[in-house]
PDB file of C-alpha atoms in Angstrom:
ATOM      1  CA  MET A  11     -17.841  21.947 -13.105  1.00  0.00           C
ATOM      2  CA  ASP A  12     -17.697  21.596  -9.160  1.00  0.00           C
ATOM      3  CA  ILE A  13     -16.666  18.462  -7.355  1.00  0.00           C
ATOM      4  CA  MET A  14     -17.002  18.266  -3.699  1.00  0.00           C
ATOM      5  CA  VAL A  15     -17.634  15.902  -0.630  1.00  0.00           C
ATOM      6  CA  ASP A  16     -21.455  14.999  -0.768  1.00  0.00           C
ATOM      7  CA  ASN A  17     -23.709  14.331   2.222  1.00  0.00           C
ATOM      8  CA  LEU A  18     -26.051  11.998   0.305  1.00  0.00           C
ATOM      9  CA  GLN A  19     -29.128  13.724   0.843  1.00  0.00           C
ATOM     10  CA  GLY A  20     -29.575  15.778  -2.177  1.00  0.00           C
ATOM     11  CA  TYR A  21     -32.492  14.686  -4.614  1.00  0.00           C
ATOM     12  CA  GLY A  22     -30.116  14.401  -7.525  1.00  0.00           C
ATOM     13  CA  VAL A  23     -27.430  12.505  -5.840  1.00  0.00           C
ATOM     14  CA  ILE A  24     -29.996   9.848  -4.511  1.00  0.00           C
ATOM     15  CA  GLU A  25     -31.869   9.809  -8.130  1.00  0.00           C
ATOM     16  CA  LEU A  26     -28.355   8.766  -9.453  1.00  0.00           C
ATOM     17  CA  LEU A  27     -27.397   6.352  -6.945  1.00  0.00           C
ATOM     18  CA  GLN A  28     -30.959   4.551  -7.362  1.00  0.00           C
ATOM     19  CA  ALA A  29     -30.472   4.448 -11.016  1.00  0.00           C
ATOM     20  CA  HIS A  30     -27.123   2.821 -10.219  1.00  0.00           C
ATOM     21  CA  LEU A  31     -28.375   0.193  -8.044  1.00  0.00           C
ATOM     22  CA  VAL A  32     -31.187  -0.677 -10.725  1.00  0.00           C
ATOM     23  CA  ASP A  33     -28.628  -0.933 -13.460  1.00  0.00           C
ATOM     24  CA  MET A  34     -26.476  -3.191 -11.302  1.00  0.00           C
ATOM     25  CA  TYR A  35     -29.305  -5.477 -10.308  1.00  0.00           C
ATOM     26  CA  ALA A  36     -30.569  -5.774 -13.966  1.00  0.00           C
ATOM     27  CA  THR A  37     -27.162  -6.650 -15.314  1.00  0.00           C
ATOM     28  CA  SER A  38     -25.847  -8.970 -12.517  1.00  0.00           C
ATOM     29  CA  PRO A  39     -27.051 -11.847 -10.486  1.00  0.00           C
ATOM     30  CA  PRO A  40     -27.956 -10.360  -6.953  1.00  0.00           C
ATOM     31  CA  GLU A  41     -25.010 -12.477  -5.492  1.00  0.00           C
ATOM     32  CA  SER A  42     -22.567 -10.666  -7.717  1.00  0.00           C
ATOM     33  CA  VAL A  43     -23.832  -7.013  -7.049  1.00  0.00           C
ATOM     34  CA  HIS A  44     -21.241  -5.458  -4.760  1.00  0.00           C
ATOM     35  CA  THR A  45     -22.844  -1.652  -5.327  1.00  0.00           C
ATOM     36  CA  LEU A  46     -23.264  -0.127  -1.892  1.00  0.00           C
ATOM     37  CA  ASP A  47     -26.932   1.709  -1.204  1.00  0.00           C
ATOM     38  CA  ILE A  48     -27.231   5.170   0.219  1.00  0.00           C
ATOM     39  CA  GLU A  49     -26.840   4.158   3.859  1.00  0.00           C
ATOM     40  CA  ALA A  50     -23.740   1.843   3.373  1.00  0.00           C
ATOM     41  CA  LEU A  51     -22.188   4.889   1.437  1.00  0.00           C
ATOM     42  CA  LYS A  52     -22.414   6.966   4.578  1.00  0.00           C
ATOM     43  CA  HIS A  53     -19.994   4.792   6.486  1.00  0.00           C
ATOM     44  CA  PRO A  54     -16.993   6.552   8.207  1.00  0.00           C
ATOM     45  CA  THR A  55     -14.447   4.892   5.897  1.00  0.00           C
ATOM     46  CA  ILE A  56     -16.135   6.025   2.799  1.00  0.00           C
ATOM     47  CA  THR A  57     -15.906   9.682   1.265  1.00  0.00           C
ATOM     48  CA  PHE A  58     -18.482  10.072  -1.359  1.00  0.00           C
ATOM     49  CA  LEU A  59     -17.786  12.970  -4.179  1.00  0.00           C
ATOM     50  CA  CYS A  60     -20.279  14.644  -6.312  1.00  0.00           C
ATOM     51  CA  ALA A  61     -19.889  16.440  -9.594  1.00  0.00           C
ATOM     52  CA  LYS A  62     -22.318  19.357 -10.399  1.00  0.00           C
ATOM     53  CA  GLN A  63     -22.774  22.201 -12.788  1.00  0.00           C
ATOM     54  CA  ALA A  64     -25.332  24.818 -12.128  1.00  0.00           C
ATOM     55  CA  GLY A  65     -26.638  22.798  -9.286  1.00  0.00           C
ATOM     56  CA  VAL A  66     -27.206  19.827 -11.582  1.00  0.00           C
ATOM     57  CA  VAL A  67     -25.652  16.429 -10.535  1.00  0.00           C
ATOM     58  CA  LEU A  68     -23.390  15.251 -13.272  1.00  0.00           C
ATOM     59  CA  GLY A  69     -21.655  12.340 -11.628  1.00  0.00           C
ATOM     60  CA  CYS A  70     -20.357  10.637  -8.549  1.00  0.00           C
ATOM     61  CA  VAL A  71     -17.782   8.263  -7.150  1.00  0.00           C
ATOM     62  CA  ALA A  72     -16.976   7.121  -3.536  1.00  0.00           C
ATOM     63  CA  LEU A  73     -13.385   6.342  -1.952  1.00  0.00           C
ATOM     64  CA  LYS A  74     -13.108   3.624   0.330  1.00  0.00           C
ATOM     65  CA  GLU A  75     -10.522   3.222   2.715  1.00  0.00           C
ATOM     66  CA  LEU A  76      -9.392  -0.609   2.941  1.00  0.00           C
ATOM     67  CA  THR A  77      -6.097   0.128   4.959  1.00  0.00           C
ATOM     68  CA  ALA A  78      -3.885   3.014   5.555  1.00  0.00           C
ATOM     69  CA  THR A  79      -2.328   2.756   1.942  1.00  0.00           C
ATOM     70  CA  HIS A  80      -4.953   1.090   0.127  1.00  0.00           C
ATOM     71  CA  GLY A  81      -8.516   2.690  -1.230  1.00  0.00           C
ATOM     72  CA  GLU A  82     -11.345   1.239  -3.152  1.00  0.00           C
ATOM     73  CA  ILE A  83     -13.102   2.937  -5.775  1.00  0.00           C
ATOM     74  CA  LYS A  84     -16.924   2.249  -5.145  1.00  0.00           C
ATOM     75  CA  SER A  85     -20.208   3.858  -6.842  1.00  0.00           C
ATOM     76  CA  MET A  86     -18.642   5.437 -10.074  1.00  0.00           C
ATOM     77  CA  ARG A  87     -21.627   6.918 -12.245  1.00  0.00           C
ATOM     78  CA  THR A  88     -22.109   9.277 -14.607  1.00  0.00           C
ATOM     79  CA  ALA A  89     -25.532  10.829 -15.172  1.00  0.00           C
ATOM     80  CA  SER A  90     -26.873   9.692 -18.659  1.00  0.00           C
ATOM     81  CA  ALA A  91     -27.442  13.214 -19.912  1.00  0.00           C
ATOM     82  CA  ALA A  92     -23.611  13.927 -18.969  1.00  0.00           C
ATOM     83  CA  ARG A  93     -21.842  10.871 -20.525  1.00  0.00           C
ATOM     84  CA  ASN A  94     -19.006  11.679 -22.605  1.00  0.00           C
ATOM     85  CA  GLN A  95     -18.364  14.993 -21.448  1.00  0.00           C
ATOM     86  CA  GLY A  96     -15.448  14.215 -19.237  1.00  0.00           C
ATOM     87  CA  VAL A  97     -16.965  14.066 -15.930  1.00  0.00           C
ATOM     88  CA  ALA A  98     -15.778  10.262 -15.125  1.00  0.00           C
ATOM     89  CA  CYS A  99     -12.164  11.534 -16.222  1.00  0.00           C
ATOM     90  CA  ALA A 100     -12.521  14.831 -13.837  1.00  0.00           C
ATOM     91  CA  LEU A 101     -14.143  12.620 -10.995  1.00  0.00           C
ATOM     92  CA  LEU A 102     -11.061  10.061 -11.226  1.00  0.00           C
ATOM     93  CA  SER A 103      -8.685  12.997 -11.139  1.00  0.00           C
ATOM     94  CA  HIS A 104     -10.141  14.503  -8.245  1.00  0.00           C
ATOM     95  CA  LEU A 105     -10.108  10.908  -6.631  1.00  0.00           C
ATOM     96  CA  PHE A 106      -6.241  10.221  -7.456  1.00  0.00           C
ATOM     97  CA  ASP A 107      -5.813  13.683  -5.848  1.00  0.00           C
ATOM     98  CA  MET A 108      -7.372  12.862  -2.789  1.00  0.00           C
ATOM     99  CA  ALA A 109      -5.868   9.203  -2.539  1.00  0.00           C
ATOM    100  CA  GLN A 110      -2.399  10.783  -3.020  1.00  0.00           C
ATOM    101  CA  SER A 111      -3.224  13.437  -0.167  1.00  0.00           C
ATOM    102  CA  ARG A 112      -4.061  10.570   2.110  1.00  0.00           C
ATOM    103  CA  GLY A 113      -0.928   8.650   1.580  1.00  0.00           C
ATOM    104  CA  TYR A 114      -2.577   5.788  -0.332  1.00  0.00           C
ATOM    105  CA  ARG A 115      -0.232   3.672  -2.411  1.00  0.00           C
ATOM    106  CA  GLN A 116      -2.846   1.740  -4.370  1.00  0.00           C
ATOM    107  CA  LEU A 117      -6.363   2.086  -5.622  1.00  0.00           C
ATOM    108  CA  SER A 118      -8.677  -0.831  -6.526  1.00  0.00           C
ATOM    109  CA  LEU A 119     -12.092  -1.370  -7.766  1.00  0.00           C
ATOM    110  CA  GLU A 120     -14.453  -4.195  -8.625  1.00  0.00           C
ATOM    111  CA  THR A 121     -16.592  -4.177 -11.735  1.00  0.00           C
ATOM    112  CA  GLY A 122     -18.708  -6.456 -13.859  1.00  0.00           C
ATOM    113  CA  SER A 123     -17.692  -8.821 -16.420  1.00  0.00           C
ATOM    114  CA  MET A 124     -20.594  -8.342 -18.768  1.00  0.00           C
ATOM    115  CA  VAL A 125     -20.653  -6.357 -21.960  1.00  0.00           C
ATOM    116  CA  PHE A 126     -22.718  -3.676 -20.135  1.00  0.00           C
ATOM    117  CA  PHE A 127     -19.414  -2.763 -18.041  1.00  0.00           C
ATOM    118  CA  ASP A 128     -17.157  -2.282 -21.334  1.00  0.00           C
ATOM    119  CA  PRO A 129     -17.300   1.587 -21.015  1.00  0.00           C
ATOM    120  CA  ALA A 130     -16.143   1.608 -17.563  1.00  0.00           C
ATOM    121  CA  ARG A 131     -13.506  -0.988 -17.979  1.00  0.00           C
ATOM    122  CA  ARG A 132     -12.352   0.922 -20.935  1.00  0.00           C
ATOM    123  CA  LEU A 133     -12.124   4.056 -18.899  1.00  0.00           C
ATOM    124  CA  TYR A 134     -10.047   2.697 -15.846  1.00  0.00           C
ATOM    125  CA  LEU A 135      -7.545   0.928 -18.556  1.00  0.00           C
ATOM    126  CA  ARG A 136      -7.089   4.424 -19.936  1.00  0.00           C
ATOM    127  CA  HIS A 137      -6.268   5.754 -16.763  1.00  0.00           C
ATOM    128  CA  GLY A 138      -3.523   3.214 -15.926  1.00  0.00           C
ATOM    129  CA  PHE A 139      -5.488   0.293 -14.109  1.00  0.00           C
ATOM    130  CA  ASN A 140      -4.595  -3.115 -14.706  1.00  0.00           C
ATOM    131  CA  TYR A 141      -6.463  -6.331 -14.277  1.00  0.00           C
ATOM    132  CA  CYS A 142      -5.709  -8.149 -10.699  1.00  0.00           C
ATOM    133  CA  GLY A 143      -7.246 -10.972  -8.511  1.00  0.00           C
ATOM    134  CA  PRO A 144      -9.936 -10.261  -5.949  1.00  0.00           C
ATOM    135  CA  PHE A 145      -8.603  -7.923  -2.941  1.00  0.00           C
ATOM    136  CA  SER A 146     -10.176  -7.002   0.372  1.00  0.00           C
ATOM    137  CA  ASP A 147     -13.005  -9.444   1.171  1.00  0.00           C
ATOM    138  CA  TYR A 148     -14.134 -10.219  -2.506  1.00  0.00           C
ATOM    139  CA  GLN A 149     -13.962 -13.864  -3.847  1.00  0.00           C
ATOM    140  CA  PRO A 150     -13.380 -14.929  -7.256  1.00  0.00           C
ATOM    141  CA  ASP A 151     -16.792 -14.393  -9.287  1.00  0.00           C
ATOM    142  CA  PRO A 152     -17.061 -15.097 -13.063  1.00  0.00           C
ATOM    143  CA  ASN A 153     -19.351 -12.099 -13.041  1.00  0.00           C
ATOM    144  CA  SER A 154     -16.790  -9.474 -11.630  1.00  0.00           C
ATOM    145  CA  LEU A 155     -13.326  -8.389 -12.590  1.00  0.00           C
ATOM    146  CA  PHE A 156     -10.915  -6.714 -10.572  1.00  0.00           C
ATOM    147  CA  MET A 157      -8.629  -3.438 -11.411  1.00  0.00           C
ATOM    148  CA  THR A 158      -5.785  -1.878  -9.386  1.00  0.00           C
ATOM    149  CA  ARG A 159      -3.294   1.081  -9.873  1.00  0.00           C
ATOM    150  CA  LEU A 160      -0.280   2.233  -8.017  1.00  0.00           C
ATOM    151  CA  ILE A 161      -0.790   5.713  -6.706  1.00  0.00           C
ATOM    152  CA  GLU A 162       3.022   6.422  -7.439  1.00  0.00           C
ATOM    153  CA  SER A 163       2.509   6.172 -11.229  1.00  0.00           C
ATOM    154  CA  ILE A 164      -0.705   8.176 -11.429  1.00  0.00           C
ATOM    155  CA  ASN A 165      -0.128  11.139 -13.747  1.00  0.00           C
ATOM    156  CA  LEU A 166      -3.181  12.365 -15.888  1.00  0.00           C
TER     157      LEU A 166
END
């Protein structure tokens, strides 16, 4: 599996992100959907990563710089056919290395509070994230849960 910065132009990546958006709007009220569309993911503060094997997109994740020491995980998604094969763990490991190299001290994320998001929350808990309050521009929302992890303690 190869993980690399992606330009968000390939069909496989676009298809994966469109499926992600559809799922988010199907499981959360519109005002609680914080998923970024493809154009928003092209913002200069965001680095988008894609995992591929033999040219097939297996998953993706984005790293948004909130401050010089704080990053946010966005758009974490594994393709349906690649689930439970270590793609998400590999993406997180790559993301942690990138965050460390940038000098970030903390990574945070927002995810849904519904049962649909249980697998994602379990993944983040296994990788040392803890629940926290809203960060950055987020507001309290019963449909959202917030998680964070200090970079110094990242050791997969």
